[in-house]
XYZ file of C-alpha atoms in Angstrom:
539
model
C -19.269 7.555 -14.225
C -16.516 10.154 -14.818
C -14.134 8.663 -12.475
C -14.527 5.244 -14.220
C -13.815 7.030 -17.486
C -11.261 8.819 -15.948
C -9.412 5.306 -14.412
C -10.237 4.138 -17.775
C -8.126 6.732 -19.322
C -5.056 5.573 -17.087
C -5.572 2.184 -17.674
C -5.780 2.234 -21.471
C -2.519 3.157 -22.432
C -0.126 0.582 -24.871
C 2.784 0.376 -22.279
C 0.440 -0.019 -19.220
C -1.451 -2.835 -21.053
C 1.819 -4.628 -21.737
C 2.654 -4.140 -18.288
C -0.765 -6.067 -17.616
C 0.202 -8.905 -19.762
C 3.952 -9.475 -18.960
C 2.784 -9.377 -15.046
C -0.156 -11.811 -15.474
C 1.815 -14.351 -17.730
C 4.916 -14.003 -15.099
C 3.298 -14.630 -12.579
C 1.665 -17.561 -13.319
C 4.905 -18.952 -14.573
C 6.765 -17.942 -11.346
C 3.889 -19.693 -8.996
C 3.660 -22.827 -11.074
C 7.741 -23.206 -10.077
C 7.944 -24.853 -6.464
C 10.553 -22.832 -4.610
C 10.282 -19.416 -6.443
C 7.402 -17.306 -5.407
C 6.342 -13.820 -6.237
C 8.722 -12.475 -3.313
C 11.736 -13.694 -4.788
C 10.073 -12.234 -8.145
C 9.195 -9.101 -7.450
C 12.176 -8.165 -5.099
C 13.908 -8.930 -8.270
C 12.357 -6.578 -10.280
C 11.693 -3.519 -7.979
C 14.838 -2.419 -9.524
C 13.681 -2.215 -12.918
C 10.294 -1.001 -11.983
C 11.858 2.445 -10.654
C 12.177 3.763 -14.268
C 8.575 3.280 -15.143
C 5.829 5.424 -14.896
C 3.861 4.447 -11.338
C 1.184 3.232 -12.926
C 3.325 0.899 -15.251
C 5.806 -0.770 -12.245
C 3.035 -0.962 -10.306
C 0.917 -2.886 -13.001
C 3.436 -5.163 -13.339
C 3.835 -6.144 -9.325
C 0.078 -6.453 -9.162
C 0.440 -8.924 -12.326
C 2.822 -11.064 -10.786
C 1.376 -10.612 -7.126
C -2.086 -11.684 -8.151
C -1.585 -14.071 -10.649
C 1.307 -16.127 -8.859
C -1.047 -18.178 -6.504
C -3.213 -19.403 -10.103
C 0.080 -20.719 -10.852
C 0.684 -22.392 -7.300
C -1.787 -24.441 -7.980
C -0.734 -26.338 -10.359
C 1.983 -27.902 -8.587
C -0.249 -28.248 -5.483
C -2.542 -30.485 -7.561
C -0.408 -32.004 -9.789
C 2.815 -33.506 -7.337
C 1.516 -32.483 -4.046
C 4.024 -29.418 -3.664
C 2.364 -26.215 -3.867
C 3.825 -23.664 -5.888
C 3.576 -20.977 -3.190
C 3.227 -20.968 0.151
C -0.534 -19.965 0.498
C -1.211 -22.866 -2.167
C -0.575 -25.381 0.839
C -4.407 -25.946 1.447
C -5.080 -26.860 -1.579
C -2.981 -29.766 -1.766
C -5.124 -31.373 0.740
C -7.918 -32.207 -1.459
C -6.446 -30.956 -5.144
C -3.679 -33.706 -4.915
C -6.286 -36.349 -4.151
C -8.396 -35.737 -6.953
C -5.252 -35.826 -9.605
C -4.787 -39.392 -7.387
C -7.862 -40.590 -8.848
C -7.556 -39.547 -12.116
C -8.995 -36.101 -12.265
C -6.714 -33.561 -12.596
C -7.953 -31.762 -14.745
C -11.120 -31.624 -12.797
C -9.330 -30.382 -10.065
C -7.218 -27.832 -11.643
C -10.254 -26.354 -13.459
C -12.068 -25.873 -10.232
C -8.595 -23.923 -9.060
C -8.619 -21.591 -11.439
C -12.469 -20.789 -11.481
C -12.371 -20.949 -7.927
C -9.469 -18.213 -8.437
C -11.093 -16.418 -10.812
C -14.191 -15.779 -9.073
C -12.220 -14.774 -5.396
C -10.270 -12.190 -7.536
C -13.385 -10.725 -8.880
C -15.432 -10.732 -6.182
C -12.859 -9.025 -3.837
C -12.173 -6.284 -6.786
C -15.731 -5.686 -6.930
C -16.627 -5.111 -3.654
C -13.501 -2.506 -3.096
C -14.891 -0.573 -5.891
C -17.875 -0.335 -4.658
C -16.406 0.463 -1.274
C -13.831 3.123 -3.185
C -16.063 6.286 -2.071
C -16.540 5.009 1.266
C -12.850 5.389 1.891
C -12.615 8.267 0.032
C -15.007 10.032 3.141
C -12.677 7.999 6.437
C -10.030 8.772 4.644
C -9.483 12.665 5.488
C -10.225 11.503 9.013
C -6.953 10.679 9.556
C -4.333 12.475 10.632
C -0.871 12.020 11.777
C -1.694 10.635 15.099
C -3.974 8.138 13.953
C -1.532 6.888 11.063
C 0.353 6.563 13.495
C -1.903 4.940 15.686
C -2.686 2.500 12.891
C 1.089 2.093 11.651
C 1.524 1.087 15.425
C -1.789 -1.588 15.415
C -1.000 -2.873 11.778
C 3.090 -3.820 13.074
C 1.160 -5.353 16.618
C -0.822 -7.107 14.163
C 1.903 -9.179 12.178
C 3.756 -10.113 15.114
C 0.534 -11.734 16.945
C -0.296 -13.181 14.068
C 2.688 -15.754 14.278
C 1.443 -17.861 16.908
C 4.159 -19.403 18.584
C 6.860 -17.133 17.542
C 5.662 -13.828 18.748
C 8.651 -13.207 20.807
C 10.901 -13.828 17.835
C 8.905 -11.642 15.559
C 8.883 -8.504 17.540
C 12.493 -9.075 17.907
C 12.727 -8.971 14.561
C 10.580 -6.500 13.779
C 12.403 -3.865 16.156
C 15.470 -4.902 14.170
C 13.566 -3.685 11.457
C 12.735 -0.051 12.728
C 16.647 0.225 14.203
C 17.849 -1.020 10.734
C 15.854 2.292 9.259
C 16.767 4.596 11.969
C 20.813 4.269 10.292
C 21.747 7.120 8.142
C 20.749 10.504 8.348
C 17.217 11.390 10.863
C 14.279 12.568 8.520
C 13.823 16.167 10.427
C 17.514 17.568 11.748
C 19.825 15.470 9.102
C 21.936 14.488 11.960
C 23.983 10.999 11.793
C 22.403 8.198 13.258
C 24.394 5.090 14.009
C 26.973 5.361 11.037
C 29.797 4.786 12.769
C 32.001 7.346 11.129
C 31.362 4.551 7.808
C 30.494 6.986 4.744
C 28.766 3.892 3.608
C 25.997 4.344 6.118
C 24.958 7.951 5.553
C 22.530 7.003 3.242
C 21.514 3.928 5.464
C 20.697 0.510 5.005
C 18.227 0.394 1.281
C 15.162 -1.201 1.880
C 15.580 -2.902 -1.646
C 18.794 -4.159 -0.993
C 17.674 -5.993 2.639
C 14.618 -7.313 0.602
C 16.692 -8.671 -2.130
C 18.850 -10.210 0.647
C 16.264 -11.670 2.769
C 13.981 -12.790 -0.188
C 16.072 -13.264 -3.414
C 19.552 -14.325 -2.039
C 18.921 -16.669 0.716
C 16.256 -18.391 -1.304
C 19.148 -19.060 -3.947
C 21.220 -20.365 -1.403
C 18.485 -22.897 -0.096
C 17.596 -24.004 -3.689
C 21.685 -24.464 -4.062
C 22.643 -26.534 -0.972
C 19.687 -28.455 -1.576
C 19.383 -31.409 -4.623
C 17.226 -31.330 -7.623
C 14.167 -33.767 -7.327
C 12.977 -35.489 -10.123
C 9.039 -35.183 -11.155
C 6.748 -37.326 -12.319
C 3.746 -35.330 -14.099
C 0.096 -36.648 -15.136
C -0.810 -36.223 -18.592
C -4.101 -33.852 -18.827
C -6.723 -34.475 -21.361
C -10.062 -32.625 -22.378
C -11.137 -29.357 -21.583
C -10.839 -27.151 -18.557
C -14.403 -25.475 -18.377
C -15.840 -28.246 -16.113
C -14.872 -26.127 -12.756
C -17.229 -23.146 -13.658
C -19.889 -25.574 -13.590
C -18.982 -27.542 -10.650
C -18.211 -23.685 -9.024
C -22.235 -22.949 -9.437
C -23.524 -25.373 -7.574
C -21.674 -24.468 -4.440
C -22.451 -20.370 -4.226
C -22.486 -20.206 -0.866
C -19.248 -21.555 -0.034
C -17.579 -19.572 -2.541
C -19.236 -16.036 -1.230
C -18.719 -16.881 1.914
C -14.997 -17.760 1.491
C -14.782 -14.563 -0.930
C -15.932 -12.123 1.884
C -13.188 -14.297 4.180
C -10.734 -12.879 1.946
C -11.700 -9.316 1.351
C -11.887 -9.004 5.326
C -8.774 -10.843 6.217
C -7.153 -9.117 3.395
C -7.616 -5.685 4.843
C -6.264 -6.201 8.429
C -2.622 -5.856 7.888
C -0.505 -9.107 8.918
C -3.333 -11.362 8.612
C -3.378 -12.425 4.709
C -4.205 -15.140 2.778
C -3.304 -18.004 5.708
C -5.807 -17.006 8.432
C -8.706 -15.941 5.323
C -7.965 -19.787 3.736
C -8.320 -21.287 7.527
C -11.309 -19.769 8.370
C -13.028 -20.547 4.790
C -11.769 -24.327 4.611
C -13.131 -24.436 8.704
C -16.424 -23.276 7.907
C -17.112 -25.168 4.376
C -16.495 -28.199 5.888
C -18.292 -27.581 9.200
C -21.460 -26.678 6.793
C -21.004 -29.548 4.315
C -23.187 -32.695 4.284
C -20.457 -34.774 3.379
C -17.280 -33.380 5.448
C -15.576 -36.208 5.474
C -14.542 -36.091 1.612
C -12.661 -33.126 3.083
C -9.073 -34.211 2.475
C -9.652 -37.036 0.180
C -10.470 -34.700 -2.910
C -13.843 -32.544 -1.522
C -14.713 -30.279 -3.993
C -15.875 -27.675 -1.588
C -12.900 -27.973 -0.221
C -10.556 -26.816 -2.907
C -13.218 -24.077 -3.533
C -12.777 -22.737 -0.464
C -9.094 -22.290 -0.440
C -8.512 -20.748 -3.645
C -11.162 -18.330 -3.477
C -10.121 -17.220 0.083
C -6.254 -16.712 -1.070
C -7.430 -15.299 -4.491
C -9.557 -12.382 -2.813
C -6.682 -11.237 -0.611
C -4.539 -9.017 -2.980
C -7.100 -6.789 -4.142
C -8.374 -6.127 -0.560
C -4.399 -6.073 0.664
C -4.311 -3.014 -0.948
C -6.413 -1.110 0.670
C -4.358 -0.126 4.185
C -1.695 0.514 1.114
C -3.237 2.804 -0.702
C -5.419 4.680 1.832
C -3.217 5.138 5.336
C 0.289 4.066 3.140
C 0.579 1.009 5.438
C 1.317 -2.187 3.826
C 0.243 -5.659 5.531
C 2.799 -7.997 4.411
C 6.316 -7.969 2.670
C 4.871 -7.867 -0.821
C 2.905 -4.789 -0.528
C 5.542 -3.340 1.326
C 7.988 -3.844 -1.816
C 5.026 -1.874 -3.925
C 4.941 1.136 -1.250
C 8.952 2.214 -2.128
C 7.626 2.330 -6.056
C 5.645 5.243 -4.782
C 7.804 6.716 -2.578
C 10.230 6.940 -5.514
C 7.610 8.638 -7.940
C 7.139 11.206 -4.544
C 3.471 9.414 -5.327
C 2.355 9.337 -1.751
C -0.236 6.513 -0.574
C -2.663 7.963 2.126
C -5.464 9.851 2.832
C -4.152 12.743 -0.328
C -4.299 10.030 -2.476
C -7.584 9.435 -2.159
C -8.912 12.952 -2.613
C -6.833 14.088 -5.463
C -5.612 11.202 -6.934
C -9.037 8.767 -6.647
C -8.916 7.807 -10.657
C -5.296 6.276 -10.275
C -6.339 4.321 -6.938
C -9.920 3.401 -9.531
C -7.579 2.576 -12.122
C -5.223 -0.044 -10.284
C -8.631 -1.730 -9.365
C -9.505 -2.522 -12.431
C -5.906 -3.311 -13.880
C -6.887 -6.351 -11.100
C -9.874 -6.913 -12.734
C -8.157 -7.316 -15.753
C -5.828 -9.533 -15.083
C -8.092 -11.677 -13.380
C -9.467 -12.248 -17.039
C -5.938 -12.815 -18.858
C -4.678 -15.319 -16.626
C -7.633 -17.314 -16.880
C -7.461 -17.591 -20.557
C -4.093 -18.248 -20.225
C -4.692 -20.975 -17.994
C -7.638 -22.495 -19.335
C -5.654 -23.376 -23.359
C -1.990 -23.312 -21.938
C -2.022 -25.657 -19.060
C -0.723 -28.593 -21.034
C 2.280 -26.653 -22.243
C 2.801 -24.483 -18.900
C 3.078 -27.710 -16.730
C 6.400 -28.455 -17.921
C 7.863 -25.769 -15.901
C 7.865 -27.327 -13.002
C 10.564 -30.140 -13.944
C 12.852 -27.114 -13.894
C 16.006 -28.328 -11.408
C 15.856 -26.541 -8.276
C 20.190 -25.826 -8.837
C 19.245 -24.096 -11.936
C 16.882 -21.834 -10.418
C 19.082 -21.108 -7.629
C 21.749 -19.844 -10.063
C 19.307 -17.648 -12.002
C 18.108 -15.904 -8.741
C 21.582 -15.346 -7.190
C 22.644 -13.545 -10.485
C 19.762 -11.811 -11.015
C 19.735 -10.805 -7.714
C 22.840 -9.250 -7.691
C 22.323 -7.924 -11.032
C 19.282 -5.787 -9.251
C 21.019 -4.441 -6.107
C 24.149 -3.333 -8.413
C 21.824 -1.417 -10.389
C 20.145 0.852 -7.754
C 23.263 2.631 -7.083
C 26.204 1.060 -9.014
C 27.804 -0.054 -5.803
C 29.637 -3.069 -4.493
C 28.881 -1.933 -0.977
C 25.165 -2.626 -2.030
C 26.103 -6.722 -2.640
C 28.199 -7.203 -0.095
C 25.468 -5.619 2.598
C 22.984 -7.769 0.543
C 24.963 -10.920 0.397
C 25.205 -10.387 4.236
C 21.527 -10.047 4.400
C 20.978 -13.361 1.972
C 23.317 -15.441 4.663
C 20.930 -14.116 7.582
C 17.903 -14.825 5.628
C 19.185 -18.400 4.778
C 19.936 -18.994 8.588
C 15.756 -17.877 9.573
C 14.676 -20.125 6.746
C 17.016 -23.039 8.392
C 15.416 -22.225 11.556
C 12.000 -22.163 10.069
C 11.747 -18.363 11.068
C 10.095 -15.331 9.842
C 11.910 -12.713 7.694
C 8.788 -10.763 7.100
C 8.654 -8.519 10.439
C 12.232 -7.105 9.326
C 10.477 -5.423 6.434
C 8.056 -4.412 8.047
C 9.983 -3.277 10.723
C 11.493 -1.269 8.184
C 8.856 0.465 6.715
C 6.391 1.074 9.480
C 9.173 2.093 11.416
C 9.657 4.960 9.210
C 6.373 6.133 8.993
C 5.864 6.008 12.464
C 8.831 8.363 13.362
C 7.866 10.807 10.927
C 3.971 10.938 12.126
C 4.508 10.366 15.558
C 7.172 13.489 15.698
C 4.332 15.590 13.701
C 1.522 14.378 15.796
C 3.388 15.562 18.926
C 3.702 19.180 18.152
C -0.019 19.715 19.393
C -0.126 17.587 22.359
C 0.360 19.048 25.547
C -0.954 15.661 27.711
C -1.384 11.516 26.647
C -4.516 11.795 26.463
C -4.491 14.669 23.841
C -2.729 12.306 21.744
C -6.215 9.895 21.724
C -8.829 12.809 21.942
C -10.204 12.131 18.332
C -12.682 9.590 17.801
C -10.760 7.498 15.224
C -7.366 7.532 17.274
C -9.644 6.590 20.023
C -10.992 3.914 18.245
C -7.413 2.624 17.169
C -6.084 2.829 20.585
C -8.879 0.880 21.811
C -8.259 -1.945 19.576
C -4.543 -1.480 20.006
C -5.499 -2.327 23.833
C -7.996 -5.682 23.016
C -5.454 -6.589 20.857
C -3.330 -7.213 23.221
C -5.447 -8.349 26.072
C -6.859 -11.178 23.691
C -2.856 -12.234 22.740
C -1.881 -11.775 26.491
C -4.718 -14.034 27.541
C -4.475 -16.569 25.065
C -0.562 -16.701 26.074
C -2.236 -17.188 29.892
C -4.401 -20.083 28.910
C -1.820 -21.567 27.257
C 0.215 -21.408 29.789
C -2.129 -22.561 32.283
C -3.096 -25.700 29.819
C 0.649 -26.369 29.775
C 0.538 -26.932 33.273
C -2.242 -28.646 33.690
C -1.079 -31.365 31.054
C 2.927 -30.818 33.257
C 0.562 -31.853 36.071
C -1.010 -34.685 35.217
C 1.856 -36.188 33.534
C 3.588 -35.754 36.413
C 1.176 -37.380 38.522
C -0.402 -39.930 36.339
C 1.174 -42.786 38.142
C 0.148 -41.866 41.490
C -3.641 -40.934 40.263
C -3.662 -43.952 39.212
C -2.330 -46.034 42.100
C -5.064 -43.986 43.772
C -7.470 -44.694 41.287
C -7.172 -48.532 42.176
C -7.183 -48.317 45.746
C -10.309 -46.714 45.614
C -11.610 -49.128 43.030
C -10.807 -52.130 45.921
C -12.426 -50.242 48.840
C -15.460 -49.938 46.737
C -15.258 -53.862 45.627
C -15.043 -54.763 49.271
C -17.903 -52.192 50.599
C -20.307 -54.092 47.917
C -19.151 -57.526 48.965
C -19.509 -57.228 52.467
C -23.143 -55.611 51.222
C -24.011 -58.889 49.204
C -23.239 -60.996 52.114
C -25.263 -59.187 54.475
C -28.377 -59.151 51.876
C -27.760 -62.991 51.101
C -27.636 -63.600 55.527
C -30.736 -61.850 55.722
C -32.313 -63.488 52.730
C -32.357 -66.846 54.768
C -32.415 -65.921 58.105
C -35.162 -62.981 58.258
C -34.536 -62.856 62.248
C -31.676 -62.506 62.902
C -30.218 -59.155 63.880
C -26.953 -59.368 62.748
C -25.660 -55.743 61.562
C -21.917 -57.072 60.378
């Protein structure tokens, strides 16, 4: 009870509370506009955020991180282009519904759906606060390590298809932090002789590059689209009712997202995937599913609504974020010397509390928000792409002049934007370059700690919870390695057969006349015998 009071204490402040609302409302607004998202968002204000109390920028990233995919909905449902990228399920059965005429329907079960994935996953980490609190101390620098190591394998397995690419990129990642000055000796590491590079390569300014910039650029060569929208009418407190009569899907989709949302690179994509698989699996009438199921659309938005609260988690207690958003939140700590870890949650367990329930709060604003603004907020979306393209780019550059006041700064972030623009093209991940970037750093620094008291490799994995990690360091690979392997062998199998489909089945109709013939030459012999029982005649 004193801790909540305490976390109550932090939470109820005027400034933090505005914080609250301008993050919430943002958000939403920023999610409801198709090509936006709260990456572009956020990397635009991490700027501004670094003269506010931790508490406060923080409050206002984990308004506009949580609320954003409320507002992706509404495009999702509305014209079949969801606002963000994790609102892509729920086009499949949100647009549907608007096609018959209920929209509003639809929408409604969104944001309940929404509402009760954000509670439930806030909940349950409160609950599961003093738990961490006691694995927490366990962990030392060898197992952040450890875990900084398993959380980077993580996010390059998890894209399928292009895990080559992404551990490419993600090693460009740790190099691009390993420029500027070493963390332990202060000696020059690939500068160059360029003065510019002693202070390496700002993680803000790459993410406002990657994110901000080249997201301008594709919203500027591209050409502004022009919307049709559905007029809503009546209320929007149908969904809670609708929501009650299918409990089980959403706890079970909940729990999806609190789990998925705690193993770092996994995230709201895998947690909607599994959710949507099993709700329709267990459904008596899966075949509504993509033609406007309503267990359907419950299932994704509570899945991608319980991530951020449990995303947070490998953030706050080992300092090891899971995806490029909550890496963006990790340098507002670092620059308030406010370090996320194991220390944070022994002597600092009322702020960690306290950012819980700022989640749980603005879980409750943006619904109300939602639920009597709808009709006005839908008009956002008719915004021209062009337009929004211009607003980023200056904004954008606006942001990276102000960390430092230097030119350098755009130029290395314009260069960044062009790159960014160019993986986008190429429908490839920027995310692993963050990553890269701050997982790289954190590794360095523990692994060259955790190294001053080993004497052999296997002193480095003696404890039980670096034992553990290194364990599941090892199956995660053997599971990638020999799904690669079937893959491969699948590949060519199908090679195979394609190859040889003509002769199998020039083969196949040999055999097929052989066989005709055998049972021919059989009926004769049966009809010879029929009428001449005697005879002895074996042809």
């Amino acid at each position: 009870m004193e801790l909540l009071l305490s976390s109550f204490d932090i939470l109820a402040r005027w400034d933090v509370l505005l914080a609250l609302l301008a993050g919430s409302v943002g958000g939403v607004l920023i999610g409801a506009i198709p090509g936006v998202g709260p990456a572009v968002a956020i990397a635009i204000l991490l700027p501004a955020t670094f003269s506010m109390d931790p508490i406060v920028g923080l409050t206002v990233l984990l308004g506009i991180y949580g609320s954003s995919m409320y507002g992706g909905s509404i495009p999702a449902i509305l014209i079949n282009t969801p606002g963000t990228a994790v609102n892509a399920l729920t086009t499949y059965d949100g647009y549907p519904m608007t096609t018959r005429g209920e929209a509003r329907r639809a929408l409604s079960l969104a944001y309940s759906s929404s509402f009760f994935g954000g509670i439930f996953s806030v909940v349950c980490l409160i609950l599961f606060a003093p738990v961490l609190a006691k694995i927490a101390p366990m962990f030392g620098s060898r197992e952040i390590f450890l875990a900084a190591l398993l959380g980077l394998l993580l996010v390059v397995v998890a894209h399928r298809g292009q895990a080559l690419i992404a551990a490419a990129l993600a090693c460009f990642g740790i190099f691009l932090n390993t420029v500027g000055l070493e963390p332990v000796k202060y000696s020059k590491r690939f500068t160059f002789d360029q003065s510019f590079l002693s202070g390496g390569v700002d993680l803000i300014v790459v993410v406002l590059g990657l994110f901000a910039l080249s997201q301008a650029f594709f919203l500027l060569q591209g050409e502004d689209e022009k919307v049709r929208m559905t007029k809503l009418r009546g209320g929007m407190f149908q969904g809670f009712r609708e929501l009650v009569r299918h409990p089980r899907v959403a706890g079970i989709s909940g729990t999806f997202g609190v789990l998925m949302g705690m193993i770092p690179g996994v995230g709201e994509f895998t947690a909607q995937f599994l959710s949507y698989t099993y709700a329709q699996r267990t459904s008596k009438r899966p075949q509504d599913f993509g033609h406007g199921s309503s267990e359907g659309l419950i299932a994704a938005e509570t899945a991608n609504n319980a991530v951020p609260a449990a995303a947070m988690v490998p953030l706050l207690a080992l300092g090891i974020p899971g995806e490029a958003l909550t890496a963006m939140m990790l340098s507002v700590f670092y620059v308030h010397n406010v370090v996320p870890g194991p220390q944070l949650f022994q002597n600092q367990m009322d702020f960690v509390v306290a950012l819980y329930l700022a989640l749980l709060v603005l879980n409750v604003l943006v619904l109300i928000f939602l639920l009597f603004a709808t009709n006005h907020l839908i008009k956002v979306v008719k915004i021209p792409n062009r337009f929004l393209g211009v607003c980023i780019l200056v904004l954008s550059f606006v942001g990276v002049y102000s960390l430092r006041n230097s030119v350098t700064d755009c130029l290395i972030a314009a260069c960044f934007g062009i790159f960014g623009f160019v993986l986008k093209r190429l429908s490839l991940p920027a995310v692993p370059i963050i990553l890269g970037m701050v997982l790289g750093g954190i590794m360095e620094v523990k692994l060259r700690a955790g190294m001053a008291r080993v004497k052999t490799p296997f002193d480095f994995i003696d404890r039980p919870v670096a034992m553990i990690l290194f364990l599941m360091i090892l199956g995660v690979l053997f599971i990638h390695f020999r799904h690669l392997w079937l893959e491969r062998k699948k590949t060519k199998e199908a090679k195979w057969s394609t190859k040889h489909a003509s002769t199998n089945f020039g083969m196949h109709l040999l055999r097929r006349k052989d066989y005709l013939l055998k049972e021919r030459g059989r009926k004769v012999r049966e009809k010879h015998l029929k009428y001449n029982p005697r005879s002895t005649d074996k042809r």
